[in-house]
PDB file of C-alpha atoms in Angstrom:
ATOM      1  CA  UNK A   1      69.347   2.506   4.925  1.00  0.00           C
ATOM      2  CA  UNK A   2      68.298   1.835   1.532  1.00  0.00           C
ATOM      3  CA  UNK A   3      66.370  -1.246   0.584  1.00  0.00           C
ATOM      4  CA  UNK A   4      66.568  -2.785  -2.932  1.00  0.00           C
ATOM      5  CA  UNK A   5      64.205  -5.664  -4.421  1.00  0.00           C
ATOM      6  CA  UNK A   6      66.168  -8.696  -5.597  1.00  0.00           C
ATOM      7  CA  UNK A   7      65.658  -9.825  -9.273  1.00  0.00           C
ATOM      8  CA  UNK A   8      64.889 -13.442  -8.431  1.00  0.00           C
ATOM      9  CA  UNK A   9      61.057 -14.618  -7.315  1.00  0.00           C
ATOM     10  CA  UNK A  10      61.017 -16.592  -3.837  1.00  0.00           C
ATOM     11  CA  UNK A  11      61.583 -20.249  -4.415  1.00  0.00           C
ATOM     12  CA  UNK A  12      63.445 -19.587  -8.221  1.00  0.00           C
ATOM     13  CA  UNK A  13      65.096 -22.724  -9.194  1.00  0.00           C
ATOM     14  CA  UNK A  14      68.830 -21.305 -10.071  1.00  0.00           C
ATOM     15  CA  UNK A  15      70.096 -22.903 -13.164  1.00  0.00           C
ATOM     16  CA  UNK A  16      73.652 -21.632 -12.419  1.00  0.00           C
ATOM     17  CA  UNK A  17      76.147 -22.481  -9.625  1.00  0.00           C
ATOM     18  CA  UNK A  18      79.601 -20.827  -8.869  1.00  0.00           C
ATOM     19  CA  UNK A  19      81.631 -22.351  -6.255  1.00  0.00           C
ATOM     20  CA  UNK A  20      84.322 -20.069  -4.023  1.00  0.00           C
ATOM     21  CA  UNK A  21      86.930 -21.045  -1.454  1.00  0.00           C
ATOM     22  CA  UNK A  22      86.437 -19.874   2.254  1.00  0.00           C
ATOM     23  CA  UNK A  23      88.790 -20.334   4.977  1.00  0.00           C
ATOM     24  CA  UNK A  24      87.149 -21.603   8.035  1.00  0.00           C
ATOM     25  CA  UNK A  25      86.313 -18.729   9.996  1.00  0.00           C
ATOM     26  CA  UNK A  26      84.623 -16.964   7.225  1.00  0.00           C
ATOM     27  CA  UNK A  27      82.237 -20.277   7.346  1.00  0.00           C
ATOM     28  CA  UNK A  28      81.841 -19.573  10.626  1.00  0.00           C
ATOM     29  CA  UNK A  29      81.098 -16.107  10.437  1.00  0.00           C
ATOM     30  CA  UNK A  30      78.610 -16.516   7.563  1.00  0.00           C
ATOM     31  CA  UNK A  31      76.878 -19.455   9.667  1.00  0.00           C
ATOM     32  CA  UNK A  32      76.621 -16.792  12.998  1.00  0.00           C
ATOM     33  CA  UNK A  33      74.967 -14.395  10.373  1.00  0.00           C
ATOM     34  CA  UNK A  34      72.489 -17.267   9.523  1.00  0.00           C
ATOM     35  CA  UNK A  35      71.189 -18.102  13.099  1.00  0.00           C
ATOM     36  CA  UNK A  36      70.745 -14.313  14.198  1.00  0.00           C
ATOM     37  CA  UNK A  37      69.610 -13.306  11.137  1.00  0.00           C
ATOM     38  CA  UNK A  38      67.927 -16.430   9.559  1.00  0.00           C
ATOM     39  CA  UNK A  39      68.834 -15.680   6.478  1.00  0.00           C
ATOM     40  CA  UNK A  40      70.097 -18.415   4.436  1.00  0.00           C
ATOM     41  CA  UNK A  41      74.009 -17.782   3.699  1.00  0.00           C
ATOM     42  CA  UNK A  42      73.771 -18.319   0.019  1.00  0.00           C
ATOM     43  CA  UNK A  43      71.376 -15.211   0.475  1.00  0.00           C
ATOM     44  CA  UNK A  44      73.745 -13.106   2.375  1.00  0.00           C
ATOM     45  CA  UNK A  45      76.450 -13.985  -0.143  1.00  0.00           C
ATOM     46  CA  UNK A  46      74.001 -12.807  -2.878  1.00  0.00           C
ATOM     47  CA  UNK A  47      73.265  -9.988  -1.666  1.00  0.00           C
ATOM     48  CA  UNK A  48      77.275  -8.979  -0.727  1.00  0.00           C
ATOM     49  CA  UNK A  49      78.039  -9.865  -4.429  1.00  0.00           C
ATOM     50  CA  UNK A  50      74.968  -7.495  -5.794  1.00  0.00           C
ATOM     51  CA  UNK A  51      76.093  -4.620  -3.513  1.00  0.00           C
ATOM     52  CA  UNK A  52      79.599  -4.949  -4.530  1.00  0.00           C
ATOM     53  CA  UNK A  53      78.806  -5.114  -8.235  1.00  0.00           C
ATOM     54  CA  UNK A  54      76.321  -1.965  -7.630  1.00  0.00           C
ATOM     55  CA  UNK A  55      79.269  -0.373  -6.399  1.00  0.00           C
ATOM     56  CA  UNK A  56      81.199  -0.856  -9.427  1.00  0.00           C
ATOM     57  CA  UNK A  57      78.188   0.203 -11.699  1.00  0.00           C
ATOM     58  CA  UNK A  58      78.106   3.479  -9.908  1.00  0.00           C
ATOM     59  CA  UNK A  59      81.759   4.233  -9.410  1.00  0.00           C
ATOM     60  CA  UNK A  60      83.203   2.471 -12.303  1.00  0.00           C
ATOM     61  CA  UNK A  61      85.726   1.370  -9.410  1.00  0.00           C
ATOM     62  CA  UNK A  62      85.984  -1.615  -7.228  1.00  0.00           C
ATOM     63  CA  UNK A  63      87.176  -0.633  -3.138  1.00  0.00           C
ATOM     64  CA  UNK A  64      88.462  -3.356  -1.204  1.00  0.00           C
ATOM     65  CA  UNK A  65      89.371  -2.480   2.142  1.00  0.00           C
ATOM     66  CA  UNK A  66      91.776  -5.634   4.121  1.00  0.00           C
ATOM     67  CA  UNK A  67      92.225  -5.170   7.789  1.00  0.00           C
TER      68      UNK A  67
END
């Protein structure tokens, strides 16, 4: 598995908020992901968004899979 360094220092004061709609069981999901993991969940969602946008950087394509 390959392990990339974030861009932000530990404790960064973000000057920038986006807000997003989630359905309840994606809540719930993200919150299970937080107490196994203990990561927080704005982490996790972070780190989702910088893989997806890698993704795009490299292919020049977006692939969204919906089961």
């Amino acid at each position: 598995m390959e392990e990339l360094k974030g861009y932000k220092a530990k404790f960064e004061i973000k000057d920038k908020n986006l807000y997003c709609r989630m359905d309840s069981s994606m809540i719930q999901r993200l919150k299970e992901i937080r107490k196994a993991t203990g990561i927080s969940v704005s982490e996790v969602i972070r780190e989702s968004v910088r893989r997806l946008i890698q993704e795009v950087d490299d292919t020049g394509s977006i692939n969204l899979r919906v089961n």
